[in-house]
PDB file of C-alpha atoms in Angstrom:
ATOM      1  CA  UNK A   1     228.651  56.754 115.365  1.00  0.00           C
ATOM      2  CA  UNK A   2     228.030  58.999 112.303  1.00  0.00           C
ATOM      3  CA  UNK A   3     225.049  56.962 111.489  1.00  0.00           C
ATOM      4  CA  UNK A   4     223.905  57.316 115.010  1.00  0.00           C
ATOM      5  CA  UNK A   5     224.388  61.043 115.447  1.00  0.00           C
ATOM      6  CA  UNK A   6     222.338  61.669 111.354  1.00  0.00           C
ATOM      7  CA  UNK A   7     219.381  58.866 113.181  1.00  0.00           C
ATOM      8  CA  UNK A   8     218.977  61.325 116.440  1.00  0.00           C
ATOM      9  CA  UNK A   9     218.917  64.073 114.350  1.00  0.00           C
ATOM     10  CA  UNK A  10     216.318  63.057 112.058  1.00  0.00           C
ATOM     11  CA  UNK A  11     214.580  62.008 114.859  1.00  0.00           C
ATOM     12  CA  UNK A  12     214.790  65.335 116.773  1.00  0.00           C
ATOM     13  CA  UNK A  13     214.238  67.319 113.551  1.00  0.00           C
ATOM     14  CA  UNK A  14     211.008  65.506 113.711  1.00  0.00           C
ATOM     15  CA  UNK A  15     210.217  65.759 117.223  1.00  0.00           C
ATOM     16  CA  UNK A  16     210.946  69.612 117.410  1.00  0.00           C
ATOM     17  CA  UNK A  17     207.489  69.547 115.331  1.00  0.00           C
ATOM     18  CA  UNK A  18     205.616  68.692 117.880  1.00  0.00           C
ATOM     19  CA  UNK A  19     204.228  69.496 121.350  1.00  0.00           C
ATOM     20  CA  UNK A  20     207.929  68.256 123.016  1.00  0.00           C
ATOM     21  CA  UNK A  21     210.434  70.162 124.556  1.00  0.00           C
ATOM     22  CA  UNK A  22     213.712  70.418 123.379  1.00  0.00           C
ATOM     23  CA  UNK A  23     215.251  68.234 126.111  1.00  0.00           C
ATOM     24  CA  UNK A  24     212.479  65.644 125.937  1.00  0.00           C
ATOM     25  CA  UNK A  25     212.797  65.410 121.901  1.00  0.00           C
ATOM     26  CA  UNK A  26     216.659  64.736 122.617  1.00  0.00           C
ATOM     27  CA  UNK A  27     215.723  62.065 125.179  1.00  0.00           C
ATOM     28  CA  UNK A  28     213.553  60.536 122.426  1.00  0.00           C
ATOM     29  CA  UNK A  29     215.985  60.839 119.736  1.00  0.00           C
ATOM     30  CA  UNK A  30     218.408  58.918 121.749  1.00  0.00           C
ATOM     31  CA  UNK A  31     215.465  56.560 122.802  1.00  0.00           C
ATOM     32  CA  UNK A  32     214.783  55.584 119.031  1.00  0.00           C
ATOM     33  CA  UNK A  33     218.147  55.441 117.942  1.00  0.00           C
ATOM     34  CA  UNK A  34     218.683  52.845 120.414  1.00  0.00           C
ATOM     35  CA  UNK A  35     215.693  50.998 119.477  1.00  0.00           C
ATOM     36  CA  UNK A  36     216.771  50.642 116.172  1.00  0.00           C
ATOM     37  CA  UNK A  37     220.537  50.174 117.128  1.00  0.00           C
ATOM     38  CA  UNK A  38     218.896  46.882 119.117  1.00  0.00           C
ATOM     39  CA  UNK A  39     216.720  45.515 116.626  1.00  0.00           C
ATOM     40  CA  UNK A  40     219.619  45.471 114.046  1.00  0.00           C
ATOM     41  CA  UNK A  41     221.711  43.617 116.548  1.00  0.00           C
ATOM     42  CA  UNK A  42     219.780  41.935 118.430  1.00  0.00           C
ATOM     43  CA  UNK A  43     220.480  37.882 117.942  1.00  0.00           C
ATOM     44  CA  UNK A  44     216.647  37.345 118.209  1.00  0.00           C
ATOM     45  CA  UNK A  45     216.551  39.086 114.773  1.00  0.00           C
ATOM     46  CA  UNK A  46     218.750  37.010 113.023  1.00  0.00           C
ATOM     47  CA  UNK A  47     216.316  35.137 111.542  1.00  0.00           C
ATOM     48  CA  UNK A  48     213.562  37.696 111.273  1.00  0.00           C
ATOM     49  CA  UNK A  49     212.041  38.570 108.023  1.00  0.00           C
ATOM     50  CA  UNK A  50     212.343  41.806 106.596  1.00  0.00           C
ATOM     51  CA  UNK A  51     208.558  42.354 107.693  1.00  0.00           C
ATOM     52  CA  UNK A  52     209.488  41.402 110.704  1.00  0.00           C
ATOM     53  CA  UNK A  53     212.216  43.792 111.949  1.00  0.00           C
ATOM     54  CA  UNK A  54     210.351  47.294 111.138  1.00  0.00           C
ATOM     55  CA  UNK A  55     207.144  45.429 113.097  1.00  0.00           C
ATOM     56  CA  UNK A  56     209.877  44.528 116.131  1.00  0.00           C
ATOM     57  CA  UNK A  57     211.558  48.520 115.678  1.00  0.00           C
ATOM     58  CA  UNK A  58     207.582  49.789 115.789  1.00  0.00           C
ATOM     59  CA  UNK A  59     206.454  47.931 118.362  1.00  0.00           C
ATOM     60  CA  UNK A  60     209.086  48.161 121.441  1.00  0.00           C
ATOM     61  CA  UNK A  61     208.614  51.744 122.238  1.00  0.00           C
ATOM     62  CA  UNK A  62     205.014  50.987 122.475  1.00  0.00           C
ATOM     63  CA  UNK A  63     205.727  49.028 125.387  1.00  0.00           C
ATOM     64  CA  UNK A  64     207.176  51.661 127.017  1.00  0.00           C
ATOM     65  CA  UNK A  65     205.931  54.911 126.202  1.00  0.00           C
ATOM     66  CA  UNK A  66     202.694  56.162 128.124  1.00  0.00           C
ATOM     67  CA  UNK A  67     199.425  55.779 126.898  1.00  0.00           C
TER      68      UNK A  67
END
């Protein structure tokens, strides 16, 4: 959990730079932290190379962000 809260934070911290409210750059703290929560647990990783996994972390909120 403390690793969790420090990730959403740094993530925020970042976000607050931006053009994002401060309820949306919680939303995509939480978002990101999850995403990497995931990819570190995720059985499909298991046998993913260390290129791999930052590649997998970059790539899903692609997916699912607007463009």
């Amino acid at each position: 959990m403390a690793i969790t809260a420090r990730t959403e934070e740094a993530v925020a911290h970042m976000g607050r730079t931006g053009r994002l409210n401060e309820s949306d750059v919680a939303t995509l703290a939480r978002v990101v932290s999850a995403v990497l929560f995931l990819a570190r647990a995720a059985s499909v990783n298991a046998t993913a190379s260390v290129d791999e996994i930052p590649r997998d972390i970059r790539d899903q909120p692609t997916v699912v962000l607007p463009r």
